[in-house]
């Protein structure tokens, strides 16, 4: 059975803030990470990309249009250009007078280092066979002493296997859409030094969770927005629950 002592010796259950604590601040912003730390979340999920001049930054979408006052494809811009845009605060009246910028990965890690908070690095926004990108990401995580506090969500198996061939101790997981995929993932996690099963709430039945716990003591369930469901998952031994709205 695979075990993750760095995480589990500190706390057996964690609530993860999807894209940061977006109840209180814009997604993938420094403020959303600060709020996640202050509110007591045990984990945060972030999305990362690389700028035209090789800096890693936080953003979910391919373009800056939805989340900033700018327009254009994010990866085609320099970090200086990305920093010239303001993050939108339309849904946060209390932040209307505050100017917030797209954060670099390093700036985000500065907030999280030393906090004993798990970092979910969403790998769907870049090609993880890109050696330059991978090296920059891993180097920064190690520099801030957060490599052992993170995992990478890489649903593309080719990219997942490439990362773990370079860094065998990288902790990985991947999204599953149905029970069959989740059961297959249970058989596949043993191929990695550090890996665990992730699944959406829609398939996270008590029976499936029990089956998973026979092979791993770490289970991640996402798309959870109900306190009742969170309590059920926690009671049944799920270690990590990801949410947009629930509070610790």
Short mmCIF file of N, CA and C in Angstrom, two decimals, residues 91-237:
data_model
loop_
_atom_site.label_atom_id
_atom_site.label_comp_id
_atom_site.label_asym_id
_atom_site.label_seq_id
_atom_site.Cartn_x
_atom_site.Cartn_y
_atom_site.Cartn_z
N UNK A 91 -17.01 40.32 -9.17
CA UNK A 91 -17.78 39.52 -8.21
C UNK A 91 -17.33 39.72 -6.77
N UNK A 92 -16.43 40.68 -6.57
CA UNK A 92 -15.87 40.92 -5.23
C UNK A 92 -15.90 42.42 -4.93
N UNK A 93 -17.07 42.95 -4.56
CA UNK A 93 -17.21 44.39 -4.30
C UNK A 93 -16.21 44.93 -3.29
N UNK A 94 -15.86 44.12 -2.32
CA UNK A 94 -14.91 44.56 -1.29
C UNK A 94 -13.49 44.72 -1.83
N UNK A 95 -13.24 44.18 -3.03
CA UNK A 95 -11.92 44.28 -3.64
C UNK A 95 -11.91 45.24 -4.83
N UNK A 96 -13.00 45.96 -5.02
CA UNK A 96 -13.15 46.82 -6.19
C UNK A 96 -12.04 47.86 -6.31
N UNK A 97 -11.56 48.35 -5.19
CA UNK A 97 -10.53 49.39 -5.22
C UNK A 97 -9.11 48.82 -5.21
N UNK A 98 -9.00 47.51 -5.18
CA UNK A 98 -7.68 46.86 -5.10
C UNK A 98 -7.21 46.45 -6.49
N UNK A 99 -5.98 46.74 -6.81
CA UNK A 99 -5.40 46.34 -8.09
C UNK A 99 -4.68 45.01 -7.91
N UNK A 100 -5.14 44.00 -8.64
CA UNK A 100 -4.54 42.67 -8.55
C UNK A 100 -4.01 42.26 -9.92
N UNK A 101 -2.85 41.63 -9.91
CA UNK A 101 -2.19 41.24 -11.15
C UNK A 101 -2.08 39.71 -11.26
N UNK A 102 -1.80 39.25 -12.45
CA UNK A 102 -1.55 37.83 -12.68
C UNK A 102 -0.28 37.44 -11.93
N UNK A 103 -0.35 36.47 -11.04
CA UNK A 103 0.84 36.12 -10.26
C UNK A 103 1.76 35.14 -10.98
N UNK A 104 3.05 35.27 -10.71
CA UNK A 104 3.99 34.25 -11.16
C UNK A 104 3.87 33.05 -10.23
N UNK A 105 4.36 31.93 -10.68
CA UNK A 105 4.36 30.72 -9.86
C UNK A 105 5.19 30.95 -8.59
N UNK A 106 6.31 31.64 -8.76
CA UNK A 106 7.18 31.93 -7.61
C UNK A 106 6.45 32.77 -6.57
N UNK A 107 5.69 33.76 -7.02
CA UNK A 107 4.93 34.60 -6.09
C UNK A 107 3.89 33.77 -5.34
N UNK A 108 3.28 32.84 -6.04
CA UNK A 108 2.29 31.96 -5.40
C UNK A 108 2.96 31.06 -4.36
N UNK A 109 4.10 30.50 -4.71
CA UNK A 109 4.80 29.61 -3.79
C UNK A 109 5.30 30.35 -2.56
N UNK A 110 5.62 31.62 -2.72
CA UNK A 110 6.05 32.44 -1.59
C UNK A 110 4.94 32.51 -0.53
N UNK A 111 3.70 32.56 -0.98
CA UNK A 111 2.55 32.59 -0.06
C UNK A 111 2.39 31.24 0.64
N UNK A 112 2.67 30.16 -0.07
CA UNK A 112 2.34 28.82 0.42
C UNK A 112 3.48 28.13 1.18
N UNK A 113 4.70 28.58 0.98
CA UNK A 113 5.83 27.90 1.62
C UNK A 113 5.73 27.96 3.14
N UNK A 114 6.02 26.83 3.76
CA UNK A 114 6.00 26.76 5.22
C UNK A 114 4.62 26.64 5.84
N UNK A 115 3.57 26.59 5.02
CA UNK A 115 2.20 26.57 5.54
C UNK A 115 1.64 25.16 5.73
N UNK A 116 2.40 24.15 5.33
CA UNK A 116 1.94 22.75 5.42
C UNK A 116 0.60 22.57 4.71
N UNK A 117 0.53 23.18 3.54
CA UNK A 117 -0.66 23.11 2.71
C UNK A 117 -0.31 22.36 1.42
N UNK A 118 -1.13 21.42 1.03
CA UNK A 118 -0.87 20.62 -0.16
C UNK A 118 -1.23 21.42 -1.41
N UNK A 119 -0.39 21.31 -2.44
CA UNK A 119 -0.61 22.05 -3.68
C UNK A 119 -0.97 21.08 -4.80
N UNK A 120 -2.14 21.26 -5.36
CA UNK A 120 -2.60 20.50 -6.52
C UNK A 120 -2.24 21.30 -7.76
N UNK A 121 -1.24 20.83 -8.50
CA UNK A 121 -0.81 21.51 -9.73
C UNK A 121 -1.56 20.88 -10.90
N UNK A 122 -2.52 21.60 -11.44
CA UNK A 122 -3.30 21.11 -12.58
C UNK A 122 -2.40 21.13 -13.82
N UNK A 123 -2.20 19.95 -14.40
CA UNK A 123 -1.28 19.85 -15.53
C UNK A 123 -1.94 19.93 -16.89
N UNK A 124 -3.20 20.31 -16.94
CA UNK A 124 -3.92 20.28 -18.21
C UNK A 124 -3.70 21.50 -19.09
N UNK A 125 -2.96 22.48 -18.59
CA UNK A 125 -2.80 23.74 -19.33
C UNK A 125 -1.49 23.83 -20.09
N UNK A 126 -0.68 22.75 -20.07
CA UNK A 126 0.61 22.78 -20.75
C UNK A 126 1.02 21.37 -21.16
N UNK A 127 2.00 21.28 -22.04
CA UNK A 127 2.54 20.00 -22.47
C UNK A 127 3.66 19.59 -21.51
N UNK A 128 3.41 18.56 -20.74
CA UNK A 128 4.38 18.14 -19.72
C UNK A 128 5.45 17.21 -20.27
N UNK A 129 5.67 17.23 -21.59
CA UNK A 129 6.88 16.66 -22.17
C UNK A 129 7.83 17.79 -22.56
N UNK A 130 7.47 19.01 -22.20
CA UNK A 130 8.30 20.19 -22.44
C UNK A 130 9.35 20.27 -21.32
N UNK A 131 10.59 19.92 -21.64
CA UNK A 131 11.64 19.86 -20.62
C UNK A 131 11.91 21.20 -19.96
N UNK A 132 11.86 22.26 -20.73
CA UNK A 132 12.12 23.60 -20.18
C UNK A 132 11.07 23.93 -19.12
N UNK A 133 9.82 23.70 -19.47
CA UNK A 133 8.71 23.96 -18.56
C UNK A 133 8.82 23.11 -17.29
N UNK A 134 9.00 21.81 -17.47
CA UNK A 134 9.08 20.90 -16.33
C UNK A 134 10.21 21.29 -15.39
N UNK A 135 11.37 21.57 -15.95
CA UNK A 135 12.53 21.93 -15.13
C UNK A 135 12.27 23.17 -14.31
N UNK A 136 11.65 24.17 -14.93
CA UNK A 136 11.35 25.41 -14.21
C UNK A 136 10.37 25.15 -13.06
N UNK A 137 9.34 24.36 -13.33
CA UNK A 137 8.32 24.08 -12.32
C UNK A 137 8.93 23.32 -11.13
N UNK A 138 9.65 22.26 -11.42
CA UNK A 138 10.23 21.44 -10.34
C UNK A 138 11.28 22.23 -9.56
N UNK A 139 12.09 23.00 -10.27
CA UNK A 139 13.13 23.80 -9.61
C UNK A 139 12.51 24.78 -8.63
N UNK A 140 11.45 25.44 -9.03
CA UNK A 140 10.78 26.40 -8.14
C UNK A 140 10.16 25.69 -6.93
N UNK A 141 9.51 24.57 -7.16
CA UNK A 141 8.91 23.84 -6.05
C UNK A 141 9.96 23.41 -5.03
N UNK A 142 11.10 22.97 -5.52
CA UNK A 142 12.17 22.55 -4.61
C UNK A 142 12.81 23.75 -3.92
N UNK A 143 12.94 24.85 -4.65
CA UNK A 143 13.52 26.06 -4.07
C UNK A 143 12.69 26.55 -2.88
N UNK A 144 11.38 26.44 -3.01
CA UNK A 144 10.49 26.89 -1.93
C UNK A 144 10.13 25.76 -0.96
N UNK A 145 10.83 24.62 -1.11
CA UNK A 145 10.63 23.47 -0.22
C UNK A 145 9.18 22.99 -0.22
N UNK A 146 8.60 22.96 -1.41
CA UNK A 146 7.21 22.55 -1.55
C UNK A 146 7.02 21.34 -2.47
N UNK A 147 8.12 20.80 -2.97
CA UNK A 147 8.03 19.66 -3.88
C UNK A 147 7.34 18.47 -3.21
N UNK A 148 7.66 18.24 -1.95
CA UNK A 148 7.05 17.12 -1.23
C UNK A 148 5.65 17.43 -0.72
N UNK A 149 5.20 18.63 -0.99
CA UNK A 149 3.85 19.03 -0.58
C UNK A 149 2.93 19.24 -1.78
N UNK A 150 3.34 18.73 -2.94
CA UNK A 150 2.52 18.95 -4.13
C UNK A 150 2.25 17.64 -4.86
N UNK A 151 1.23 17.68 -5.69
CA UNK A 151 1.00 16.60 -6.64
C UNK A 151 0.56 17.19 -7.96
N UNK A 152 0.73 16.41 -9.02
CA UNK A 152 0.45 16.87 -10.37
C UNK A 152 -0.71 16.07 -10.95
N UNK A 153 -1.73 16.77 -11.44
CA UNK A 153 -2.86 16.12 -12.09
C UNK A 153 -2.56 16.05 -13.58
N UNK A 154 -2.21 14.86 -14.04
CA UNK A 154 -1.83 14.66 -15.44
C UNK A 154 -2.65 13.50 -16.00
N UNK A 155 -3.74 13.84 -16.63
CA UNK A 155 -4.64 12.82 -17.17
C UNK A 155 -4.09 12.21 -18.45
N UNK A 156 -3.24 12.96 -19.15
CA UNK A 156 -2.57 12.44 -20.34
C UNK A 156 -1.45 11.49 -19.89
N UNK A 157 -1.60 10.21 -20.16
CA UNK A 157 -0.66 9.21 -19.65
C UNK A 157 0.75 9.41 -20.20
N UNK A 158 0.86 9.79 -21.45
CA UNK A 158 2.18 10.02 -22.04
C UNK A 158 2.92 11.10 -21.27
N UNK A 159 2.23 12.18 -20.97
CA UNK A 159 2.85 13.28 -20.23
C UNK A 159 3.13 12.88 -18.78
N UNK A 160 2.22 12.14 -18.19
CA UNK A 160 2.41 11.67 -16.81
C UNK A 160 3.64 10.77 -16.72
N UNK A 161 3.76 9.85 -17.66
CA UNK A 161 4.90 8.93 -17.65
C UNK A 161 6.20 9.66 -17.95
N UNK A 162 6.13 10.70 -18.77
CA UNK A 162 7.35 11.45 -19.07
C UNK A 162 7.84 12.18 -17.82
N UNK A 163 6.92 12.82 -17.11
CA UNK A 163 7.32 13.53 -15.89
C UNK A 163 7.93 12.57 -14.88
N UNK A 164 7.29 11.42 -14.68
CA UNK A 164 7.79 10.49 -13.67
C UNK A 164 9.05 9.75 -14.12
N UNK A 165 9.32 9.74 -15.41
CA UNK A 165 10.60 9.18 -15.88
C UNK A 165 11.74 10.13 -15.52
N UNK A 166 11.45 11.42 -15.53
CA UNK A 166 12.44 12.43 -15.16
C UNK A 166 12.54 12.59 -13.65
N UNK A 167 11.39 12.52 -12.99
CA UNK A 167 11.32 12.70 -11.54
C UNK A 167 10.47 11.57 -10.96
N UNK A 168 11.08 10.41 -10.71
CA UNK A 168 10.32 9.23 -10.26
C UNK A 168 9.55 9.44 -8.96
N UNK A 169 10.01 10.39 -8.14
CA UNK A 169 9.32 10.62 -6.87
C UNK A 169 8.23 11.68 -6.97
N UNK A 170 7.96 12.16 -8.18
CA UNK A 170 6.86 13.12 -8.36
C UNK A 170 5.54 12.42 -8.05
N UNK A 171 4.70 13.08 -7.29
CA UNK A 171 3.40 12.52 -6.94
C UNK A 171 2.39 12.89 -8.02
N UNK A 172 1.72 11.89 -8.57
CA UNK A 172 0.80 12.12 -9.68
C UNK A 172 -0.57 11.49 -9.43
N UNK A 173 -1.54 12.07 -10.09
CA UNK A 173 -2.88 11.49 -10.14
C UNK A 173 -3.50 11.93 -11.45
N UNK A 174 -4.70 11.43 -11.74
CA UNK A 174 -5.35 11.80 -12.99
C UNK A 174 -6.86 11.69 -12.82
N UNK A 175 -7.57 12.45 -13.65
CA UNK A 175 -9.02 12.51 -13.55
C UNK A 175 -9.66 11.27 -14.16
N UNK A 176 -10.74 10.84 -13.55
CA UNK A 176 -11.51 9.70 -14.07
C UNK A 176 -12.96 10.14 -14.26
N UNK A 177 -13.58 9.61 -15.30
CA UNK A 177 -14.94 10.04 -15.64
C UNK A 177 -16.02 9.05 -15.20
N UNK A 178 -15.62 7.82 -14.95
CA UNK A 178 -16.61 6.81 -14.60
C UNK A 178 -15.98 5.74 -13.70
N UNK A 179 -16.81 4.85 -13.21
CA UNK A 179 -16.34 3.82 -12.28
C UNK A 179 -15.30 2.91 -12.91
N UNK A 180 -15.49 2.58 -14.18
CA UNK A 180 -14.53 1.71 -14.88
C UNK A 180 -13.14 2.35 -14.91
N UNK A 181 -13.10 3.64 -15.22
CA UNK A 181 -11.81 4.34 -15.25
C UNK A 181 -11.17 4.41 -13.87
N UNK A 182 -11.99 4.63 -12.85
CA UNK A 182 -11.47 4.70 -11.48
C UNK A 182 -10.90 3.35 -11.06
N UNK A 183 -11.59 2.27 -11.40
CA UNK A 183 -11.11 0.93 -11.05
C UNK A 183 -9.82 0.61 -11.81
N UNK A 184 -9.73 1.07 -13.05
CA UNK A 184 -8.51 0.88 -13.83
C UNK A 184 -7.35 1.66 -13.21
N UNK A 185 -7.65 2.87 -12.74
CA UNK A 185 -6.63 3.70 -12.10
C UNK A 185 -6.07 3.01 -10.86
N UNK A 186 -6.94 2.31 -10.14
CA UNK A 186 -6.51 1.57 -8.95
C UNK A 186 -5.42 0.56 -9.29
N UNK A 187 -5.53 -0.06 -10.45
CA UNK A 187 -4.54 -1.04 -10.89
C UNK A 187 -3.27 -0.36 -11.40
N UNK A 188 -3.41 0.88 -11.86
CA UNK A 188 -2.27 1.57 -12.48
C UNK A 188 -1.39 2.33 -11.49
N UNK A 189 -1.93 2.70 -10.33
CA UNK A 189 -1.15 3.54 -9.42
C UNK A 189 0.11 2.85 -8.92
N UNK A 190 0.11 1.52 -8.90
CA UNK A 190 1.28 0.80 -8.41
C UNK A 190 2.48 0.94 -9.34
N UNK A 191 2.25 1.43 -10.56
CA UNK A 191 3.35 1.63 -11.51
C UNK A 191 4.17 2.86 -11.17
N UNK A 192 3.67 3.68 -10.26
CA UNK A 192 4.35 4.92 -9.89
C UNK A 192 4.80 4.85 -8.43
N UNK A 193 5.86 5.58 -8.13
CA UNK A 193 6.35 5.61 -6.75
C UNK A 193 5.34 6.31 -5.84
N UNK A 194 4.76 7.39 -6.36
CA UNK A 194 3.75 8.14 -5.60
C UNK A 194 2.58 8.44 -6.53
N UNK A 195 1.46 7.82 -6.27
CA UNK A 195 0.27 8.05 -7.09
C UNK A 195 -0.97 7.70 -6.28
N UNK A 196 -2.07 8.34 -6.62
CA UNK A 196 -3.33 8.01 -5.95
C UNK A 196 -4.49 8.23 -6.90
N UNK A 197 -5.65 7.80 -6.48
CA UNK A 197 -6.85 7.83 -7.33
C UNK A 197 -7.62 9.13 -7.11
N UNK A 198 -8.06 9.74 -8.21
CA UNK A 198 -8.93 10.92 -8.17
C UNK A 198 -10.22 10.59 -8.90
N UNK A 199 -11.32 11.12 -8.39
CA UNK A 199 -12.61 10.86 -9.04
C UNK A 199 -13.59 12.00 -8.74
N UNK A 200 -14.56 12.23 -9.63
CA UNK A 200 -15.58 13.24 -9.35
C UNK A 200 -16.60 12.72 -8.34
N UNK A 201 -17.29 13.62 -7.70
CA UNK A 201 -18.31 13.23 -6.73
C UNK A 201 -19.36 12.33 -7.37
N UNK A 202 -19.65 12.54 -8.64
CA UNK A 202 -20.72 11.81 -9.32
C UNK A 202 -20.53 10.29 -9.30
N UNK A 203 -19.29 9.82 -9.14
CA UNK A 203 -19.07 8.37 -9.11
C UNK A 203 -18.54 7.89 -7.75
N UNK A 204 -18.37 8.81 -6.81
CA UNK A 204 -17.73 8.47 -5.53
C UNK A 204 -18.73 7.83 -4.56
N UNK A 205 -19.17 6.65 -4.90
CA UNK A 205 -20.09 5.91 -4.02
C UNK A 205 -19.31 5.33 -2.84
N UNK A 206 -20.02 4.99 -1.79
CA UNK A 206 -19.37 4.37 -0.64
C UNK A 206 -18.69 3.06 -1.02
N UNK A 207 -19.31 2.31 -1.92
CA UNK A 207 -18.74 1.02 -2.34
C UNK A 207 -17.43 1.22 -3.10
N UNK A 208 -17.40 2.21 -4.01
CA UNK A 208 -16.17 2.46 -4.78
C UNK A 208 -15.06 2.96 -3.87
N UNK A 209 -15.41 3.82 -2.93
CA UNK A 209 -14.41 4.32 -1.98
C UNK A 209 -13.83 3.16 -1.17
N UNK A 210 -14.69 2.27 -0.72
CA UNK A 210 -14.24 1.10 0.05
C UNK A 210 -13.30 0.23 -0.78
N UNK A 211 -13.63 0.07 -2.06
CA UNK A 211 -12.78 -0.72 -2.95
C UNK A 211 -11.41 -0.05 -3.12
N UNK A 212 -11.42 1.27 -3.25
CA UNK A 212 -10.17 2.02 -3.40
C UNK A 212 -9.30 1.88 -2.16
N UNK A 213 -9.93 1.91 -1.01
CA UNK A 213 -9.17 1.90 0.25
C UNK A 213 -8.48 0.55 0.52
N UNK A 214 -8.83 -0.45 -0.25
CA UNK A 214 -8.13 -1.73 -0.13
C UNK A 214 -6.73 -1.64 -0.73
N UNK A 215 -6.53 -0.66 -1.64
CA UNK A 215 -5.26 -0.56 -2.35
C UNK A 215 -4.50 0.73 -2.08
N UNK A 216 -5.17 1.74 -1.58
CA UNK A 216 -4.50 3.01 -1.32
C UNK A 216 -5.18 3.70 -0.15
N UNK A 217 -4.40 4.42 0.64
CA UNK A 217 -5.01 5.16 1.74
C UNK A 217 -5.13 6.64 1.41
N UNK A 218 -4.97 6.98 0.11
CA UNK A 218 -5.17 8.37 -0.27
C UNK A 218 -6.13 8.44 -1.46
N UNK A 219 -7.25 9.10 -1.27
CA UNK A 219 -8.28 9.23 -2.30
C UNK A 219 -8.68 10.70 -2.41
N UNK A 220 -8.79 11.16 -3.64
CA UNK A 220 -9.12 12.56 -3.94
C UNK A 220 -10.46 12.61 -4.67
N UNK A 221 -11.40 13.37 -4.13
CA UNK A 221 -12.71 13.55 -4.78
C UNK A 221 -12.92 15.03 -5.07
N UNK A 222 -13.31 15.34 -6.30
CA UNK A 222 -13.50 16.73 -6.70
C UNK A 222 -14.96 17.00 -7.10
N UNK A 223 -15.28 18.26 -7.33
CA UNK A 223 -16.65 18.72 -7.65
C UNK A 223 -17.60 18.54 -6.46
N UNK A 224 -17.11 18.82 -5.28
CA UNK A 224 -17.93 18.66 -4.07
C UNK A 224 -18.36 20.03 -3.56
N UNK A 225 -19.67 20.29 -3.57
CA UNK A 225 -20.18 21.59 -3.13
C UNK A 225 -21.25 21.45 -2.05
N UNK A 226 -21.39 20.27 -1.48
CA UNK A 226 -22.39 20.00 -0.45
C UNK A 226 -21.70 19.58 0.85
N UNK A 227 -22.07 20.24 1.94
CA UNK A 227 -21.51 19.90 3.25
C UNK A 227 -21.86 18.46 3.62
N UNK A 228 -23.07 18.05 3.29
CA UNK A 228 -23.50 16.68 3.58
C UNK A 228 -22.63 15.66 2.86
N UNK A 229 -22.36 15.93 1.58
CA UNK A 229 -21.52 15.02 0.81
C UNK A 229 -20.08 15.02 1.33
N UNK A 230 -19.59 16.19 1.69
CA UNK A 230 -18.24 16.26 2.24
C UNK A 230 -18.13 15.42 3.50
N UNK A 231 -19.12 15.52 4.36
CA UNK A 231 -19.11 14.74 5.60
C UNK A 231 -19.16 13.24 5.32
N UNK A 232 -19.96 12.86 4.32
CA UNK A 232 -20.04 11.43 3.94
C UNK A 232 -18.69 10.93 3.45
N UNK A 233 -18.05 11.71 2.59
CA UNK A 233 -16.76 11.31 2.04
C UNK A 233 -15.71 11.19 3.14
N UNK A 234 -15.72 12.16 4.02
CA UNK A 234 -14.76 12.16 5.14
C UNK A 234 -14.98 10.93 6.02
N UNK A 235 -16.23 10.63 6.31
CA UNK A 235 -16.58 9.48 7.15
C UNK A 235 -16.13 8.16 6.52
N UNK A 236 -16.14 8.12 5.18
CA UNK A 236 -15.78 6.89 4.47
C UNK A 236 -14.30 6.80 4.13
N UNK A 237 -13.51 7.76 4.59
CA UNK A 237 -12.06 7.65 4.46
C UNK A 237 -11.43 8.37 3.29
#
